[in-house]
Amino acid sequence: MSHRVLSGCRATGRLHLGNYLGGVKGMIELQNNPNYETFYMVADAHAITTPFSVNELRQDRREIIIDYLAAGLDPKKSTLFIQSQVSEHFELSFYFSSIETIARMMHLPTYKDKVKQYPKNNTMALLNYPILMAADILLYKADLVPVGIDQEPHLEVAREIARKMNQIYGTKFPEPKRFATKGEYIPSLTGEGKMSKSIEGSYINLTDSFDEIRKKIRAVPTATVSGGPITGGIKTLFIFAEIFLPPNLYQEFKEKYHNQSLKFVALKDTLSEAIYQELKPFQEKRKQIAANLNYVEKIIKEGAEKAKIVAQKTLKEVKEKMGLN
Ligand code: TYM
């Protein structure tokens, strides 16, 4: 039996390097493995759980589909769709909310972080975020979810919901596992925490020019001399070096750091060049795709139609088991 995969990115702004390395790269790897049937969405409804602009949301939904295509997701191999166009997600999410407690949801670190960040926006939608995410995954009975390590608490909730639904109602949901890439945790350019769309100065956009990348990397805080403990911004630089530089060059920079002969600007500029080289083909492809919006719209429409076929089948089963048919 072939396995199903589901993943997605929130439609808040364009994709950054963390999204690409922790999420999209894994999505591409599984798409290109014939043992998996892959469903990849733009989580636009998740974007309304924090303050948002209507006009930006409208644009971001499509822009992220364009990002997916430019990064190498292929509509011939994967079903690419926009979450809110498959309304079954919301219906299943409501059914799931009947077996999760408020206390459990309030306990999640991701929820607490968002409330801290947006104290005036402590909404029901925010509290329900992980339940909707569980519905996204289980609607397709996906057993593998390519996402960064930051999403692990949400996957734990999805597994819990699958178990409870199976126990209480006799459904047959798999317990979804995370599929990790080597970029499962990309640190912030500020040297504190993870790279995140909602933290200004923390990220590199996939569409940043070489000059923008260089400026941002040069601004990563370091020490006046090398040789001390590898923490903060220095750690960020070395994590990037490990990901983007050939192993011998990475080792060379590390040795120089330890024998105190490293010039940070040399490491920074080498990294900027390597990151830009990785992003250049993406940027060129993105321009071509963005010039053909009819093609993009067609993919979005067909994606929702394909997703709905699977979604309706699962929803029908759940409704029958719950006495709602
Ligand atoms: P989002 O939009 O925050 O992030 C999209 C993807 O990027 C990964 N990611 C990172 N990986 C490594 N380092 C980082 N600094 C970093 N920042 C983000 C995320 O782990 C994710 O893979 N809740 C999800 C969206 C979602 C979803 C789903 C995902 C909604 N429903 C169902 C999978 C399945 C989110 O907010 O991702």
mmCIF file of C-alpha atoms and ligand atoms in Angstrom:
data_model
loop_
_atom_site.group_PDB
_atom_site.id
_atom_site.type_symbol
_atom_site.label_atom_id
_atom_site.label_comp_id
_atom_site.label_asym_id
_atom_site.label_seq_id
_atom_site.Cartn_x
_atom_site.Cartn_y
_atom_site.Cartn_z
ATOM 1 C CA MET A 1 0.000 0.000 0.000
ATOM 2 C CA SER A 2 1.301 3.416 -0.803
ATOM 3 C CA HIS A 3 1.731 5.859 2.036
ATOM 4 C CA ARG A 4 0.220 9.297 2.142
ATOM 5 C CA VAL A 5 2.042 12.487 2.985
ATOM 6 C CA LEU A 6 0.592 15.869 3.875
ATOM 7 C CA SER A 7 2.312 19.110 4.666
ATOM 8 C CA GLY A 8 1.901 22.829 4.302
ATOM 9 C CA CYS A 9 3.087 26.310 5.101
ATOM 10 C CA ARG A 10 1.066 29.103 6.611
ATOM 11 C CA ALA A 11 0.140 31.901 4.222
ATOM 12 C CA THR A 12 1.883 34.627 6.204
ATOM 13 C CA GLY A 13 4.328 36.420 3.934
ATOM 14 C CA ARG A 14 6.656 34.670 1.530
ATOM 15 C CA LEU A 15 8.728 31.626 2.345
ATOM 16 C CA HIS A 16 12.073 32.031 4.111
ATOM 17 C CA LEU A 17 15.161 29.865 4.303
ATOM 18 C CA GLY A 18 13.854 28.009 7.383
ATOM 19 C CA ASN A 19 10.630 27.069 5.600
ATOM 20 C CA TYR A 20 12.621 25.868 2.627
ATOM 21 C CA LEU A 21 15.202 23.800 4.498
ATOM 22 C CA GLY A 22 12.967 22.452 7.264
ATOM 23 C CA GLY A 23 9.725 22.027 5.313
ATOM 24 C CA VAL A 24 9.822 22.301 1.535
ATOM 25 C CA LYS A 25 13.006 20.248 1.012
ATOM 26 C CA GLY A 26 11.429 17.283 2.780
ATOM 27 C CA MET A 27 8.215 17.787 0.795
ATOM 28 C CA ILE A 28 10.228 17.553 -2.436
ATOM 29 C CA GLU A 29 12.134 14.476 -1.304
ATOM 30 C CA LEU A 30 8.943 12.566 -0.521
ATOM 31 C CA GLN A 31 7.212 13.750 -3.695
ATOM 32 C CA ASN A 32 10.063 12.192 -5.677
ATOM 33 C CA ASN A 33 9.753 8.862 -3.878
ATOM 34 C CA PRO A 34 7.221 6.702 -5.760
ATOM 35 C CA ASN A 35 6.122 4.996 -2.531
ATOM 36 C CA TYR A 36 4.351 8.138 -1.394
ATOM 37 C CA GLU A 37 1.229 9.959 -2.477
ATOM 38 C CA THR A 38 1.833 13.593 -1.596
ATOM 39 C CA PHE A 39 -0.611 16.384 -0.683
ATOM 40 C CA TYR A 40 0.806 19.842 -0.100
ATOM 41 C CA MET A 41 -1.313 22.804 0.854
ATOM 42 C CA VAL A 42 -1.117 26.479 1.657
ATOM 43 C CA ALA A 43 -2.528 26.861 5.157
ATOM 44 C CA ASP A 44 -4.481 30.081 4.613
ATOM 45 C CA ALA A 45 -6.970 29.460 7.416
ATOM 46 C CA HIS A 46 -4.112 29.007 9.860
ATOM 47 C CA ALA A 47 -2.947 32.481 8.815
ATOM 48 C CA ILE A 48 -6.070 34.080 10.308
ATOM 49 C CA THR A 49 -5.228 32.781 13.793
ATOM 50 C CA THR A 50 -2.866 35.751 14.241
ATOM 51 C CA PRO A 51 -3.398 39.365 13.076
ATOM 52 C CA PHE A 52 -3.408 39.547 9.269
ATOM 53 C CA SER A 53 -4.218 41.813 6.335
ATOM 54 C CA VAL A 54 -6.956 40.682 3.953
ATOM 55 C CA ASN A 55 -5.172 41.939 0.866
ATOM 56 C CA GLU A 56 -1.875 40.378 1.819
ATOM 57 C CA LEU A 57 -3.503 37.061 2.639
ATOM 58 C CA ARG A 58 -5.220 37.032 -0.732
ATOM 59 C CA GLN A 59 -1.849 37.478 -2.441
ATOM 60 C CA ASP A 60 0.204 35.247 -0.176
ATOM 61 C CA ARG A 61 -1.988 32.215 -0.885
ATOM 62 C CA ARG A 62 -1.020 32.311 -4.530
ATOM 63 C CA GLU A 63 2.559 33.431 -3.939
ATOM 64 C CA ILE A 64 3.242 30.383 -1.794
ATOM 65 C CA ILE A 65 1.915 28.069 -4.504
ATOM 66 C CA ILE A 66 4.352 29.852 -6.848
ATOM 67 C CA ASP A 67 7.139 29.317 -4.284
ATOM 68 C CA TYR A 68 6.259 25.615 -4.135
ATOM 69 C CA LEU A 69 6.406 25.272 -7.906
ATOM 70 C CA ALA A 70 9.659 27.197 -8.180
ATOM 71 C CA ALA A 71 11.240 25.070 -5.433
ATOM 72 C CA GLY A 72 10.461 21.905 -7.367
ATOM 73 C CA LEU A 73 7.038 20.704 -6.280
ATOM 74 C CA ASP A 74 5.433 19.214 -9.348
ATOM 75 C CA PRO A 75 1.659 19.179 -9.849
ATOM 76 C CA LYS A 76 2.043 15.966 -11.851
ATOM 77 C CA LYS A 77 3.413 14.231 -8.770
ATOM 78 C CA SER A 78 1.841 16.148 -5.869
ATOM 79 C CA THR A 79 -1.602 17.552 -5.196
ATOM 80 C CA LEU A 80 -1.009 21.259 -4.534
ATOM 81 C CA PHE A 81 -3.957 23.098 -3.039
ATOM 82 C CA ILE A 82 -5.216 25.901 -0.831
ATOM 83 C CA GLN A 83 -6.614 24.720 2.492
ATOM 84 C CA SER A 84 -9.747 26.892 2.642
ATOM 85 C CA GLN A 85 -10.843 25.676 -0.806
ATOM 86 C CA VAL A 86 -11.337 22.231 0.707
ATOM 87 C CA SER A 87 -13.898 23.059 3.379
ATOM 88 C CA GLU A 88 -13.876 19.486 4.697
ATOM 89 C CA HIS A 89 -10.826 20.539 6.760
ATOM 90 C CA PHE A 90 -13.022 22.776 8.917
ATOM 91 C CA GLU A 91 -15.795 20.266 9.338
ATOM 92 C CA LEU A 92 -13.405 17.527 10.479
ATOM 93 C CA SER A 93 -11.670 20.002 12.737
ATOM 94 C CA PHE A 94 -14.933 20.721 14.524
ATOM 95 C CA TYR A 95 -15.589 17.031 15.098
ATOM 96 C CA PHE A 96 -12.066 16.608 16.444
ATOM 97 C CA SER A 97 -12.536 19.528 18.816
ATOM 98 C CA SER A 98 -15.104 17.436 20.681
ATOM 99 C CA ILE A 99 -12.390 15.082 21.949
ATOM 100 C CA GLU A 100 -9.691 17.605 22.899
ATOM 101 C CA THR A 101 -9.773 19.576 26.130
ATOM 102 C CA ILE A 102 -9.235 23.296 26.435
ATOM 103 C CA ALA A 103 -6.606 22.664 29.146
ATOM 104 C CA ARG A 104 -4.532 20.475 26.825
ATOM 105 C CA MET A 105 -4.598 23.083 24.047
ATOM 106 C CA MET A 106 -3.701 25.920 26.423
ATOM 107 C CA HIS A 107 -0.654 23.962 27.513
ATOM 108 C CA LEU A 108 1.052 23.875 24.124
ATOM 109 C CA PRO A 109 4.276 25.895 23.867
ATOM 110 C CA THR A 110 3.314 27.130 20.391
ATOM 111 C CA TYR A 111 0.041 28.549 21.772
ATOM 112 C CA LYS A 112 1.781 30.204 24.720
ATOM 113 C CA ASP A 113 4.359 31.803 22.404
ATOM 114 C CA LYS A 114 1.682 33.294 20.162
ATOM 115 C CA VAL A 115 -0.311 34.657 23.084
ATOM 116 C CA LYS A 116 2.845 36.291 24.379
ATOM 117 C CA GLN A 117 3.514 37.750 20.953
ATOM 118 C CA TYR A 118 -0.082 38.936 20.345
ATOM 119 C CA PRO A 119 -1.691 39.358 23.778
ATOM 120 C CA LYS A 120 -4.742 41.073 22.302
ATOM 121 C CA ASN A 121 -5.391 38.209 19.908
ATOM 122 C CA ASN A 122 -6.001 35.263 22.216
ATOM 123 C CA THR A 123 -8.808 33.876 20.067
ATOM 124 C CA MET A 124 -10.660 30.589 19.785
ATOM 125 C CA ALA A 125 -9.091 30.148 16.346
ATOM 126 C CA LEU A 126 -5.622 30.361 17.892
ATOM 127 C CA LEU A 127 -6.527 27.813 20.550
ATOM 128 C CA ASN A 128 -7.903 25.538 17.822
ATOM 129 C CA TYR A 129 -4.789 25.827 15.657
ATOM 130 C CA PRO A 130 -3.412 22.330 16.442
ATOM 131 C CA ILE A 131 -6.832 20.728 16.015
ATOM 132 C CA LEU A 132 -7.198 22.192 12.538
ATOM 133 C CA MET A 133 -3.684 20.987 11.771
ATOM 134 C CA ALA A 134 -4.618 17.468 12.933
ATOM 135 C CA ALA A 135 -7.642 17.638 10.624
ATOM 136 C CA ASP A 136 -5.401 18.742 7.725
ATOM 137 C CA ILE A 137 -3.245 15.665 8.192
ATOM 138 C CA LEU A 138 -5.814 13.035 9.131
ATOM 139 C CA LEU A 139 -8.298 14.034 6.440
ATOM 140 C CA TYR A 140 -5.791 12.470 4.018
ATOM 141 C CA LYS A 141 -4.857 9.682 6.469
ATOM 142 C CA ALA A 142 -1.282 10.848 6.054
ATOM 143 C CA ASP A 143 1.252 8.908 8.097
ATOM 144 C CA LEU A 144 4.250 11.075 7.257
ATOM 145 C CA VAL A 145 4.509 14.860 7.627
ATOM 146 C CA PRO A 146 7.615 16.683 6.355
ATOM 147 C CA VAL A 147 7.978 19.674 8.710
ATOM 148 C CA GLY A 148 10.617 21.320 10.875
ATOM 149 C CA ILE A 149 11.163 20.379 14.503
ATOM 150 C CA ASP A 150 9.087 23.371 15.672
ATOM 151 C CA GLN A 151 5.947 21.522 14.539
ATOM 152 C CA GLU A 152 6.559 18.454 16.719
ATOM 153 C CA PRO A 153 4.156 19.524 19.509
ATOM 154 C CA HIS A 154 1.414 19.841 16.887
ATOM 155 C CA LEU A 155 2.158 16.396 15.515
ATOM 156 C CA GLU A 156 1.899 15.000 19.008
ATOM 157 C CA VAL A 157 -1.638 16.421 19.170
ATOM 158 C CA ALA A 158 -2.459 14.887 15.781
ATOM 159 C CA ARG A 159 -1.286 11.468 17.010
ATOM 160 C CA GLU A 160 -3.299 11.870 20.178
ATOM 161 C CA ILE A 161 -6.425 12.744 18.218
ATOM 162 C CA ALA A 162 -5.905 9.783 15.858
ATOM 163 C CA ARG A 163 -5.586 7.411 18.836
ATOM 164 C CA LYS A 164 -8.622 8.811 20.622
ATOM 165 C CA MET A 165 -10.794 8.801 17.501
ATOM 166 C CA ASN A 166 -9.809 5.196 16.795
ATOM 167 C CA GLN A 167 -10.506 4.163 20.381
ATOM 168 C CA ILE A 168 -13.784 5.973 20.839
ATOM 169 C CA TYR A 169 -15.322 5.731 17.379
ATOM 170 C CA GLY A 170 -13.451 2.881 15.707
ATOM 171 C CA THR A 171 -11.998 5.024 12.916
ATOM 172 C CA LYS A 172 -8.748 3.901 11.308
ATOM 173 C CA PHE A 173 -6.514 6.946 11.408
ATOM 174 C CA PRO A 174 -2.748 6.379 11.238
ATOM 175 C CA GLU A 175 -0.552 8.090 13.833
ATOM 176 C CA PRO A 176 1.409 10.571 11.713
ATOM 177 C CA LYS A 177 5.168 10.893 12.149
ATOM 178 C CA ARG A 178 7.445 13.774 11.280
ATOM 179 C CA PHE A 179 9.792 13.421 8.325
ATOM 180 C CA ALA A 180 12.954 15.341 9.198
ATOM 181 C CA THR A 181 15.476 17.018 6.897
ATOM 182 C CA LYS A 182 18.979 18.053 7.854
ATOM 183 C CA GLY A 183 17.682 21.633 8.111
ATOM 184 C CA GLU A 184 14.981 20.732 10.637
ATOM 185 C CA TYR A 185 16.001 23.644 12.858
ATOM 186 C CA ILE A 186 17.284 26.805 11.213
ATOM 187 C CA PRO A 187 18.364 29.404 13.750
ATOM 188 C CA SER A 188 17.572 33.103 13.624
ATOM 189 C CA LEU A 189 19.993 35.614 12.125
ATOM 190 C CA THR A 190 19.750 37.467 15.419
ATOM 191 C CA GLY A 191 21.471 34.547 17.142
ATOM 192 C CA GLU A 192 18.474 33.905 19.399
ATOM 193 C CA GLY A 193 15.763 31.348 18.741
ATOM 194 C CA LYS A 194 14.631 30.109 15.348
ATOM 195 C CA MET A 195 14.325 31.825 12.000
ATOM 196 C CA SER A 196 10.720 33.006 11.892
ATOM 197 C CA LYS A 197 8.497 35.086 9.628
ATOM 198 C CA SER A 198 7.061 36.918 12.596
ATOM 199 C CA ILE A 199 10.461 38.054 13.918
ATOM 200 C CA GLU A 200 11.893 40.964 11.923
ATOM 201 C CA GLY A 201 15.597 40.629 11.208
ATOM 202 C CA SER A 202 15.560 36.865 11.809
ATOM 203 C CA TYR A 203 15.166 35.571 8.283
ATOM 204 C CA ILE A 204 16.410 35.409 4.707
ATOM 205 C CA ASN A 205 13.634 35.334 2.120
ATOM 206 C CA LEU A 206 13.956 32.911 -0.761
ATOM 207 C CA THR A 207 13.601 35.883 -3.093
ATOM 208 C CA ASP A 208 16.329 38.020 -1.479
ATOM 209 C CA SER A 209 19.011 39.355 -3.847
ATOM 210 C CA PHE A 210 22.704 38.691 -3.263
ATOM 211 C CA ASP A 211 23.116 42.181 -1.784
ATOM 212 C CA GLU A 212 20.213 41.693 0.604
ATOM 213 C CA ILE A 213 21.571 38.329 1.732
ATOM 214 C CA ARG A 214 25.056 39.774 2.255
ATOM 215 C CA LYS A 215 23.683 42.692 4.238
ATOM 216 C CA LYS A 216 21.653 40.392 6.474
ATOM 217 C CA ILE A 217 24.472 37.898 7.021
ATOM 218 C CA ARG A 218 26.949 40.686 7.761
ATOM 219 C CA ALA A 219 24.560 41.916 10.453
ATOM 220 C CA VAL A 220 24.625 38.589 12.337
ATOM 221 C CA PRO A 221 26.129 39.423 15.742
ATOM 222 C CA THR A 222 29.538 37.828 16.388
ATOM 223 C CA ALA A 223 32.402 38.359 18.808
ATOM 224 C CA THR A 224 35.348 40.739 18.425
ATOM 225 C CA VAL A 225 37.762 37.805 18.299
ATOM 226 C CA SER A 226 37.290 34.186 17.390
ATOM 227 C CA GLY A 227 38.074 31.188 19.553
ATOM 228 C CA GLY A 228 35.431 31.471 22.310
ATOM 229 C CA PRO A 229 32.393 29.234 22.824
ATOM 230 C CA ILE A 230 30.208 28.790 19.718
ATOM 231 C CA THR A 231 26.952 30.428 20.786
ATOM 232 C CA GLY A 232 24.433 33.004 19.516
ATOM 233 C CA GLY A 233 25.152 34.492 16.091
ATOM 234 C CA ILE A 234 28.398 32.528 15.766
ATOM 235 C CA LYS A 235 26.444 29.323 16.182
ATOM 236 C CA THR A 236 23.998 30.467 13.498
ATOM 237 C CA LEU A 237 26.897 31.075 11.105
ATOM 238 C CA PHE A 238 28.408 27.654 11.739
ATOM 239 C CA ILE A 239 25.055 25.907 11.313
ATOM 240 C CA PHE A 240 24.739 27.677 7.946
ATOM 241 C CA ALA A 241 28.326 26.739 7.101
ATOM 242 C CA GLU A 242 27.598 23.086 7.771
ATOM 243 C CA ILE A 243 24.524 23.184 5.541
ATOM 244 C CA PHE A 244 25.772 25.347 2.687
ATOM 245 C CA LEU A 245 29.553 24.853 2.417
ATOM 246 C CA PRO A 246 31.476 21.812 1.188
ATOM 247 C CA PRO A 247 32.664 19.779 4.234
ATOM 248 C CA ASN A 248 36.371 20.636 3.783
ATOM 249 C CA LEU A 249 35.660 24.369 3.682
ATOM 250 C CA TYR A 250 33.404 24.091 6.726
ATOM 251 C CA GLN A 251 36.212 22.300 8.612
ATOM 252 C CA GLU A 252 38.714 24.921 7.517
ATOM 253 C CA PHE A 253 36.570 27.771 8.896
ATOM 254 C CA LYS A 254 36.046 25.859 12.097
ATOM 255 C CA GLU A 255 39.782 25.264 12.589
ATOM 256 C CA LYS A 256 40.490 28.917 11.907
ATOM 257 C CA TYR A 257 37.877 29.836 14.494
ATOM 258 C CA HIS A 258 39.462 27.624 17.119
ATOM 259 C CA ASN A 259 43.004 28.845 16.474
ATOM 260 C CA GLN A 260 41.707 32.421 16.551
ATOM 261 C CA SER A 261 42.700 33.318 13.010
ATOM 262 C CA LEU A 262 39.156 33.542 11.583
ATOM 263 C CA LYS A 263 37.988 36.823 10.087
ATOM 264 C CA PHE A 264 34.210 36.737 10.539
ATOM 265 C CA VAL A 265 33.612 38.816 7.438
ATOM 266 C CA ALA A 266 35.370 36.176 5.310
ATOM 267 C CA LEU A 267 33.108 33.445 6.689
ATOM 268 C CA LYS A 268 30.067 35.695 6.293
ATOM 269 C CA ASP A 269 30.754 36.630 2.682
ATOM 270 C CA THR A 270 31.535 33.020 1.728
ATOM 271 C CA LEU A 271 28.228 31.995 3.283
ATOM 272 C CA SER A 272 26.278 34.766 1.518
ATOM 273 C CA GLU A 273 27.654 33.621 -1.812
ATOM 274 C CA ALA A 274 26.830 29.948 -1.100
ATOM 275 C CA ILE A 275 23.287 30.763 0.044
ATOM 276 C CA TYR A 276 22.706 32.927 -2.989
ATOM 277 C CA GLN A 277 23.973 30.166 -5.318
ATOM 278 C CA GLU A 278 21.482 27.762 -3.733
ATOM 279 C CA LEU A 279 18.618 30.241 -4.205
ATOM 280 C CA LYS A 280 19.475 31.513 -7.689
ATOM 281 C CA PRO A 281 17.865 28.677 -9.711
ATOM 282 C CA PHE A 282 14.762 28.989 -7.512
ATOM 283 C CA GLN A 283 14.580 32.725 -8.163
ATOM 284 C CA GLU A 284 14.939 32.320 -11.918
ATOM 285 C CA LYS A 285 12.279 29.639 -12.083
ATOM 286 C CA ARG A 286 10.012 31.706 -9.864
ATOM 287 C CA LYS A 287 10.107 34.625 -12.304
ATOM 288 C CA GLN A 288 9.021 32.386 -15.165
ATOM 289 C CA ILE A 289 6.157 30.845 -13.202
ATOM 290 C CA ALA A 290 4.949 34.186 -11.854
ATOM 291 C CA ALA A 291 4.671 35.421 -15.438
ATOM 292 C CA ASN A 292 2.153 32.669 -16.183
ATOM 293 C CA LEU A 293 -0.655 33.182 -13.699
ATOM 294 C CA ASN A 294 -3.196 31.255 -15.764
ATOM 295 C CA TYR A 295 -1.073 28.169 -15.298
ATOM 296 C CA VAL A 296 -0.867 28.809 -11.547
ATOM 297 C CA GLU A 297 -4.638 29.310 -11.243
ATOM 298 C CA LYS A 298 -5.255 26.087 -13.135
ATOM 299 C CA ILE A 299 -3.025 24.124 -10.754
ATOM 300 C CA ILE A 300 -4.792 25.611 -7.741
ATOM 301 C CA LYS A 301 -8.212 24.716 -9.127
ATOM 302 C CA GLU A 302 -7.261 21.173 -10.074
ATOM 303 C CA GLY A 303 -5.480 20.667 -6.751
ATOM 304 C CA ALA A 304 -8.608 21.481 -4.745
ATOM 305 C CA GLU A 305 -10.672 19.112 -6.901
ATOM 306 C CA LYS A 306 -8.232 16.254 -6.354
ATOM 307 C CA ALA A 307 -7.896 16.914 -2.634
ATOM 308 C CA LYS A 308 -11.668 17.009 -2.211
ATOM 309 C CA ILE A 309 -12.085 13.467 -3.519
ATOM 310 C CA VAL A 310 -9.966 12.054 -0.679
ATOM 311 C CA ALA A 311 -11.293 14.550 1.875
ATOM 312 C CA GLN A 312 -14.952 13.739 1.240
ATOM 313 C CA LYS A 313 -14.337 10.026 1.588
ATOM 314 C CA THR A 314 -12.687 10.384 5.009
ATOM 315 C CA LEU A 315 -15.299 12.832 6.223
ATOM 316 C CA LYS A 316 -18.107 10.467 5.218
ATOM 317 C CA GLU A 317 -16.480 7.631 7.190
ATOM 318 C CA VAL A 318 -16.060 9.822 10.272
ATOM 319 C CA LYS A 319 -19.644 11.059 10.140
ATOM 320 C CA GLU A 320 -20.930 7.502 9.902
ATOM 321 C CA LYS A 321 -18.828 6.384 12.873
ATOM 322 C CA MET A 322 -19.953 9.378 14.934
ATOM 323 C CA GLY A 323 -23.651 8.983 14.164
ATOM 324 C CA LEU A 324 -23.792 12.127 12.059
ATOM 325 C CA ASN A 325 -24.788 10.681 8.689
HETATM 326 P P1 TYM B 1 4.996 27.451 9.029
HETATM 327 O O1 TYM B 1 4.296 28.223 7.982
HETATM 328 O O2 TYM B 1 5.375 28.145 10.293
HETATM 329 O O3 TYM B 1 6.302 26.807 8.456
HETATM 330 C C1 TYM B 1 6.314 26.068 7.256
HETATM 331 C C2 TYM B 1 7.376 24.991 7.335
HETATM 332 O O4 TYM B 1 8.643 25.556 7.630
HETATM 333 C C3 TYM B 1 9.196 24.949 8.784
HETATM 334 N N1 TYM B 1 9.978 25.935 9.514
HETATM 335 C C4 TYM B 1 11.256 25.729 9.897
HETATM 336 N N2 TYM B 1 12.077 24.683 9.733
HETATM 337 C C5 TYM B 1 13.336 24.792 10.231
HETATM 338 N N3 TYM B 1 13.781 25.916 10.856
HETATM 339 C C6 TYM B 1 12.987 26.992 11.034
HETATM 340 N N4 TYM B 1 13.441 28.088 11.626
HETATM 341 C C7 TYM B 1 11.655 26.935 10.541
HETATM 342 N N5 TYM B 1 10.605 27.802 10.539
HETATM 343 C C8 TYM B 1 9.600 27.160 9.906
HETATM 344 C C9 TYM B 1 7.996 24.472 9.573
HETATM 345 O O5 TYM B 1 8.360 23.465 10.499
HETATM 346 C C10 TYM B 1 7.111 23.961 8.457
HETATM 347 O O6 TYM B 1 7.553 22.706 8.034
HETATM 348 N N6 TYM B 1 1.520 24.760 11.375
HETATM 349 C C11 TYM B 1 2.299 24.823 10.143
HETATM 350 C C12 TYM B 1 1.459 24.862 8.878
HETATM 351 C C13 TYM B 1 0.507 23.727 8.766
HETATM 352 C C14 TYM B 1 0.837 22.366 8.543
HETATM 353 C C15 TYM B 1 -0.397 21.660 8.507
HETATM 354 C C16 TYM B 1 2.039 21.683 8.360
HETATM 355 C C17 TYM B 1 -0.846 23.803 8.869
HETATM 356 N N7 TYM B 1 -1.400 22.552 8.716
HETATM 357 C C18 TYM B 1 -0.434 20.293 8.323
HETATM 358 C C19 TYM B 1 1.988 20.311 8.175
HETATM 359 C C20 TYM B 1 0.761 19.621 8.161
HETATM 360 C C21 TYM B 1 3.130 26.089 10.202
HETATM 361 O O7 TYM B 1 2.820 27.019 10.870
HETATM 362 O O8 TYM B 1 4.176 26.119 9.361
#
